[in-house]
PDB file of C-alpha atoms and ligand atoms in Angstrom:
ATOM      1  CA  UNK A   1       0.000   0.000   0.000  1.00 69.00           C
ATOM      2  CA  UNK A   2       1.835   3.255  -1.265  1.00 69.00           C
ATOM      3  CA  UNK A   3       1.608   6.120   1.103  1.00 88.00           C
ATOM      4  CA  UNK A   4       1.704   8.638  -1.533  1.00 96.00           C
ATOM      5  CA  UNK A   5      -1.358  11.096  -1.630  1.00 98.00           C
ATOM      6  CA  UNK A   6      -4.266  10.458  -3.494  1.00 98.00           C
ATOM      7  CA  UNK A   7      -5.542  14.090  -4.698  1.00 98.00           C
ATOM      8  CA  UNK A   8      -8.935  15.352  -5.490  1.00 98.00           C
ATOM      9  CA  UNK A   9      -9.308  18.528  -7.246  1.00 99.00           C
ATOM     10  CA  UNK A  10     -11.909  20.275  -7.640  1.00 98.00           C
ATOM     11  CA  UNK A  11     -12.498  23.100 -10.207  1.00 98.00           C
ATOM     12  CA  UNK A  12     -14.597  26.448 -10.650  1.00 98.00           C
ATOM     13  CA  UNK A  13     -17.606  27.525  -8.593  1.00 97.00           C
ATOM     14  CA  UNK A  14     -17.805  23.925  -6.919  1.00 98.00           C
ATOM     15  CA  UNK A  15     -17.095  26.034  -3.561  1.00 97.00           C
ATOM     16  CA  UNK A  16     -21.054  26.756  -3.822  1.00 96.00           C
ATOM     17  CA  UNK A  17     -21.969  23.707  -4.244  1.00 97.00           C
ATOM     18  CA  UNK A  18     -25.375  22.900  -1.627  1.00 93.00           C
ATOM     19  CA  UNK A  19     -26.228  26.667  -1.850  1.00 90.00           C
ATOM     20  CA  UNK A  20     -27.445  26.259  -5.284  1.00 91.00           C
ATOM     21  CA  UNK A  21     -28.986  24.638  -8.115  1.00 94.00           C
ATOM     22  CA  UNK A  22     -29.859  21.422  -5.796  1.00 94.00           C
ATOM     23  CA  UNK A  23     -32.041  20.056  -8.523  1.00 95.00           C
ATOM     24  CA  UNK A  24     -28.735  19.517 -10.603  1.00 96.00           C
ATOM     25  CA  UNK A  25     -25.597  19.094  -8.002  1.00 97.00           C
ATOM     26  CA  UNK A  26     -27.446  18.462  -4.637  1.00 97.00           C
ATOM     27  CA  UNK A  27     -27.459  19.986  -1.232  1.00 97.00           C
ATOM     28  CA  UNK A  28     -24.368  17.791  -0.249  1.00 98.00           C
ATOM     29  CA  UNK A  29     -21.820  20.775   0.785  1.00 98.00           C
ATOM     30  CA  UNK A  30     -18.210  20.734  -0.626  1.00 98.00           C
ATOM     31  CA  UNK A  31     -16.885  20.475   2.680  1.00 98.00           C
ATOM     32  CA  UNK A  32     -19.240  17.530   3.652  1.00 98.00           C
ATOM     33  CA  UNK A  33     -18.032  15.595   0.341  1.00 98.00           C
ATOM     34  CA  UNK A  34     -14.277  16.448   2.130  1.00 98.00           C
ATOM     35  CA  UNK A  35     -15.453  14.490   4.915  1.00 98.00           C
ATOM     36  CA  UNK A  36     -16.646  11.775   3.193  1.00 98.00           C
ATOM     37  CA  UNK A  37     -13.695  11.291   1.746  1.00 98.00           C
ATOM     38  CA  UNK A  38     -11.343  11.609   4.222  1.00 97.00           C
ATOM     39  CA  UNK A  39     -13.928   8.719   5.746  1.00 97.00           C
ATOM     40  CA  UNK A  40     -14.121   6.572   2.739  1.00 97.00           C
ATOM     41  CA  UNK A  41     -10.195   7.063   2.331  1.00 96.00           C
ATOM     42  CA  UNK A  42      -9.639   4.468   5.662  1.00 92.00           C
ATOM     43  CA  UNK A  43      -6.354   6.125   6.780  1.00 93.00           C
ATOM     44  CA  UNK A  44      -4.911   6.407   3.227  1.00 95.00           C
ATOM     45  CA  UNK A  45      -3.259  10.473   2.424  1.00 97.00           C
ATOM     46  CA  UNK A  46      -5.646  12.258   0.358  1.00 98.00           C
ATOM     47  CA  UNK A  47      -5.011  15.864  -0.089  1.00 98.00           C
ATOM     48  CA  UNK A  48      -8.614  17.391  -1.230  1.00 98.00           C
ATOM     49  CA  UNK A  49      -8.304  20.867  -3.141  1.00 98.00           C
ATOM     50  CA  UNK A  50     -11.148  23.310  -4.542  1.00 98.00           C
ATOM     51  CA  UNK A  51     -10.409  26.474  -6.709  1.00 98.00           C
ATOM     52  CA  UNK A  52     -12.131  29.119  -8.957  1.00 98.00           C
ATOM     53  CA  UNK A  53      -8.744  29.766 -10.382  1.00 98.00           C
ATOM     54  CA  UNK A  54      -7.296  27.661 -13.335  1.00 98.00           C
ATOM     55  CA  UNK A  55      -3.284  28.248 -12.338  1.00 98.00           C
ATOM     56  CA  UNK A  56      -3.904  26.971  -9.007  1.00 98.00           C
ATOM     57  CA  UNK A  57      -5.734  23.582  -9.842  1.00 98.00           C
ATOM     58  CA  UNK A  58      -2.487  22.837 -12.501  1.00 98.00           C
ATOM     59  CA  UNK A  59      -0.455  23.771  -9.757  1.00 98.00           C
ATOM     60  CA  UNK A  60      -1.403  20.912  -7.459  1.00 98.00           C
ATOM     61  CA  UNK A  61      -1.431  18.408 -10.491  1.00 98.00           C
ATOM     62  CA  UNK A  62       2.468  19.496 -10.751  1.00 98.00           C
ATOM     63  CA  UNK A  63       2.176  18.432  -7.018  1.00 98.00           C
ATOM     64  CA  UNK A  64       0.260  15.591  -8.105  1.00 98.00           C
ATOM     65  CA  UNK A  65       3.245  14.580 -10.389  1.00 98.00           C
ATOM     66  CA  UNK A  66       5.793  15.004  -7.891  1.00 97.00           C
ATOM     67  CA  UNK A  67       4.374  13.201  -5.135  1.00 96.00           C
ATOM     68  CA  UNK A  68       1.083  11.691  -6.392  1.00 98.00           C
ATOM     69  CA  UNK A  69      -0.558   8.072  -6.395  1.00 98.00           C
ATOM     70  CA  UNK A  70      -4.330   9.267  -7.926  1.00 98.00           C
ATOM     71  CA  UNK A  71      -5.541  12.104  -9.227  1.00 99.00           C
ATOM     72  CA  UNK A  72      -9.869  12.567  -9.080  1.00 99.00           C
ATOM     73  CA  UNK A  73     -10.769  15.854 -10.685  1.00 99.00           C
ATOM     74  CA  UNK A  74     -13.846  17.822 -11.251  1.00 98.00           C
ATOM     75  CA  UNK A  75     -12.448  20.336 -13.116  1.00 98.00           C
ATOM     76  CA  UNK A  76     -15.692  21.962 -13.758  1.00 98.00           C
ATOM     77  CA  UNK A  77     -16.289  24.621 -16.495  1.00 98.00           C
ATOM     78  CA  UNK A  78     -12.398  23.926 -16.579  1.00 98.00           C
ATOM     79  CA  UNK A  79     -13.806  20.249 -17.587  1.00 98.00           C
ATOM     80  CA  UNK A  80     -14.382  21.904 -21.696  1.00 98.00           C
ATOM     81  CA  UNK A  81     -11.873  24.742 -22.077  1.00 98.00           C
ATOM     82  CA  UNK A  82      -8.604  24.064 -20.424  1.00 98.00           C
ATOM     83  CA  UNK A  83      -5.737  23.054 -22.275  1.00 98.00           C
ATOM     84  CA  UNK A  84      -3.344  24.103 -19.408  1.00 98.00           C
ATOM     85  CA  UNK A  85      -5.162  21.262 -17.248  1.00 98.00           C
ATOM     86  CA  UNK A  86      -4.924  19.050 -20.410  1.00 98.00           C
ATOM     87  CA  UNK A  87      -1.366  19.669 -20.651  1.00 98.00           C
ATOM     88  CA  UNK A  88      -0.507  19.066 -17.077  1.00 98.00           C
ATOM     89  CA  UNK A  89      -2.530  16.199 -16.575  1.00 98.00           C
ATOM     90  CA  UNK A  90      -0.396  14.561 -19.834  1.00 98.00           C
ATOM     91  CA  UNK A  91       2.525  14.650 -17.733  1.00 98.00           C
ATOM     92  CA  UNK A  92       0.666  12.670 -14.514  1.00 98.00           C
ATOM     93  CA  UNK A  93       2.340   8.914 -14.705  1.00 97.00           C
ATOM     94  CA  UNK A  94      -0.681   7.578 -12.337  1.00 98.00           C
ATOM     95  CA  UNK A  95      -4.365   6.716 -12.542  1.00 98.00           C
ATOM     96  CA  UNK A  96      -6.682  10.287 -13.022  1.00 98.00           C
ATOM     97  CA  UNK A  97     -10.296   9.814 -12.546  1.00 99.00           C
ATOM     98  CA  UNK A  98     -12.664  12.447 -14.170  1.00 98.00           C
ATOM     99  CA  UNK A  99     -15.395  12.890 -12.336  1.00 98.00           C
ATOM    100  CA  UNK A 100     -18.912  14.926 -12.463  1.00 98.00           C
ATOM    101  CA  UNK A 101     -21.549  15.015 -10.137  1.00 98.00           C
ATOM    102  CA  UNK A 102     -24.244  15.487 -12.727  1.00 98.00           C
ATOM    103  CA  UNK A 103     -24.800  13.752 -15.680  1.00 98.00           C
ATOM    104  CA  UNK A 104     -23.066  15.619 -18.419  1.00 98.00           C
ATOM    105  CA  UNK A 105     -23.869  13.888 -21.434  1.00 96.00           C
ATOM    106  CA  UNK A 106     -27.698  14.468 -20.565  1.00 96.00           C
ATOM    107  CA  UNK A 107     -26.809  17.959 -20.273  1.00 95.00           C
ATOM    108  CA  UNK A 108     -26.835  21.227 -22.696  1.00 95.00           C
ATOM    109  CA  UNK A 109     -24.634  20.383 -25.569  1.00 95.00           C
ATOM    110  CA  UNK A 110     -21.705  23.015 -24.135  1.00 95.00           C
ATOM    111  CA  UNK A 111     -21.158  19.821 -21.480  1.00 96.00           C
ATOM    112  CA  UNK A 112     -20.547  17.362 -24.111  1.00 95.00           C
ATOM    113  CA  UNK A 113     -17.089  17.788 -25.219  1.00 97.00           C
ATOM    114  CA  UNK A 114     -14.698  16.844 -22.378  1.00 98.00           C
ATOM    115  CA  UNK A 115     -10.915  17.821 -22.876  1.00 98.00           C
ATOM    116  CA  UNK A 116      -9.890  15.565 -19.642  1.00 98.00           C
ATOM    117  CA  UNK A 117     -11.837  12.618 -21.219  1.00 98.00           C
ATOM    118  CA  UNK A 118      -8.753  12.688 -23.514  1.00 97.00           C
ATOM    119  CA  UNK A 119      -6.586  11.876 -21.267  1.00 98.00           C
ATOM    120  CA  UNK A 120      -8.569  10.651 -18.201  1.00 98.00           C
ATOM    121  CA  UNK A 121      -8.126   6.516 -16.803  1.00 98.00           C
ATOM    122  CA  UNK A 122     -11.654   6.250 -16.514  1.00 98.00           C
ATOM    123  CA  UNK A 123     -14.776   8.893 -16.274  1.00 98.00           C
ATOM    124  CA  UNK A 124     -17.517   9.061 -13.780  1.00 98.00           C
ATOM    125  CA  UNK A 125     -20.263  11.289 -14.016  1.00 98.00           C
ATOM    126  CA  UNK A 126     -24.057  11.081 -12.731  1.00 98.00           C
ATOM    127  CA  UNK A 127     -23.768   9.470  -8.972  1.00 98.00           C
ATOM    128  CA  UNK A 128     -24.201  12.942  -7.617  1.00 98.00           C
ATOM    129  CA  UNK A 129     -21.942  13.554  -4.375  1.00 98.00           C
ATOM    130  CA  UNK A 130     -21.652  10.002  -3.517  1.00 98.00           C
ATOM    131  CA  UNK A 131     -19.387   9.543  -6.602  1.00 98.00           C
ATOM    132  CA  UNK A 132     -16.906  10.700  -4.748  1.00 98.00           C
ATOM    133  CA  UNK A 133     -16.635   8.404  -2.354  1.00 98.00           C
ATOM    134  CA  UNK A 134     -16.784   5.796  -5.582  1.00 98.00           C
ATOM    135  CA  UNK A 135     -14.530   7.458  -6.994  1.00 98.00           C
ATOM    136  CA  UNK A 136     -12.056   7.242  -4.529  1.00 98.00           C
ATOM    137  CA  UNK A 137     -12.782   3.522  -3.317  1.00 98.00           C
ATOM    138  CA  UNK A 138     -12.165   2.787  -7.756  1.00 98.00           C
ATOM    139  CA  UNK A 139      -8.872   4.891  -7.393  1.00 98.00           C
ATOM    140  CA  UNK A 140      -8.083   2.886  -4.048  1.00 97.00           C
ATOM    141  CA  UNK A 141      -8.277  -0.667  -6.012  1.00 96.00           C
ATOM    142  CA  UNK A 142      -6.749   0.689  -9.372  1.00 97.00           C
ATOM    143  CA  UNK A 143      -3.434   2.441  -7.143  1.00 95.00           C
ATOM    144  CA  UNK A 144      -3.550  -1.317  -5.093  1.00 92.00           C
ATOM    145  CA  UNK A 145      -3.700  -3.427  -8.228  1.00 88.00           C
TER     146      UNK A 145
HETATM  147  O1  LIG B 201     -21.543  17.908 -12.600  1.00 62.38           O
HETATM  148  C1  LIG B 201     -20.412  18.377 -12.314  1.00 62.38           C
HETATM  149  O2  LIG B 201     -19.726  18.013 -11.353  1.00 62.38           O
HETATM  150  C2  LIG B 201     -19.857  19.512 -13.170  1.00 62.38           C
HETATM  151  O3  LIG B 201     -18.467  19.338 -13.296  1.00 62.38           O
HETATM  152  C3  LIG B 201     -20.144  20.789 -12.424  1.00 62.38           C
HETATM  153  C4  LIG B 201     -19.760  22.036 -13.236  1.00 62.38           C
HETATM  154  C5  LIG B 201     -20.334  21.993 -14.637  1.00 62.38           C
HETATM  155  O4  LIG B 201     -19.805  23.119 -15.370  1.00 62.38           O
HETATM  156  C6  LIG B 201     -19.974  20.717 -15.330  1.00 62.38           C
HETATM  157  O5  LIG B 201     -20.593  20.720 -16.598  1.00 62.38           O
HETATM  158  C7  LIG B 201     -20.467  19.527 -14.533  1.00 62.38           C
HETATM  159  C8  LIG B 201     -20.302  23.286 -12.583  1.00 62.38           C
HETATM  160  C9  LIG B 201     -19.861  23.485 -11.194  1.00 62.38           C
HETATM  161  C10 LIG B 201     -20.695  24.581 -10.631  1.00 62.38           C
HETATM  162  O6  LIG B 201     -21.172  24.143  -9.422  1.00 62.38           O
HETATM  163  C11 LIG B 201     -22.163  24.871  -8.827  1.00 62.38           C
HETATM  164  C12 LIG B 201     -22.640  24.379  -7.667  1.00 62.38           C
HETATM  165  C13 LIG B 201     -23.660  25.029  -7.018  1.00 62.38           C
HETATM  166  C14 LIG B 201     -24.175  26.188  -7.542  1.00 62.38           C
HETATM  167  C15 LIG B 201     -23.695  26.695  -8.746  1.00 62.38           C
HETATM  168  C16 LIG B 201     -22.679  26.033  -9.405  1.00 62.38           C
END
């Protein structure tokens, strides 16, 4: 069992998540999906990150690379425009899980065309907040295997 981190990243706007549009994301609060992580994580390192800034979220990826087992990102609106995340996630030797909380392929059309899919181990998207607790337990097994 390494005891390198497993990091979840989280992108754009996601620090609102509960407050609104429940009917889409939820009313599962960012900080209570940290928790149920750090639960579901059963004494394995996970460092859990949220920003509304781009620069910051490839920042911890180049963490990610250094000292990484996983990577599980939402990268949000980030998911369809970044090439910066793209880039940086190209470089990431380990297992990256995209993940969405909503269903974005049953979405408006803008949602369709992931960037991170390109480059992504496997996708999740639909399971609401509880995908990231399957999320990590998937990321657990594949960084075990
Ligand atoms: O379903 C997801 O997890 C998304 O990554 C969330 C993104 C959206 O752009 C993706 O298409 C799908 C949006 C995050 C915004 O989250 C909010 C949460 C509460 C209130 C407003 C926005």
């Amino acid at each position: 069992m390494t005891s390198k981190s497993i990091f979840i990243l989280n992108g754009p706007n996601l620090n609102r998540l509960g407050k609104r549009e429940p009917e889409i994301y939820g009313t599962t609060t960012l900080a209570e999906i940290e928790a149920m992580c750090g639960m579901a994580a059963r004494g394995r390192p996970v460092r859990f990150h949220q920003s509304n800034m781009e620069g910051e979220i490839v920042s911890w990826i180049h963490d990610a690379i250094d000292e990484g087992a996983g990577i599980i990102i939402n990268p949000a609106a980030l998911t369809f425009t970044s090439l910066a995340i793209l880039d940086a996630l190209k470089m990431f030797n380990g297992p990256i899980i995209e993940l969405h909380i909503s269903n974005i392929h049953r979405r408006e059309a803008y949602y369709h065309n992931s960037m991170v899919s390109k480059v992504a181990t496997a996708v999740m998207a639909g399971f609401g907040a509880h995908g990231y607790v399957l999320a990590l337990r998937a990321m657990i097994r594949m960084i075990d295997a």
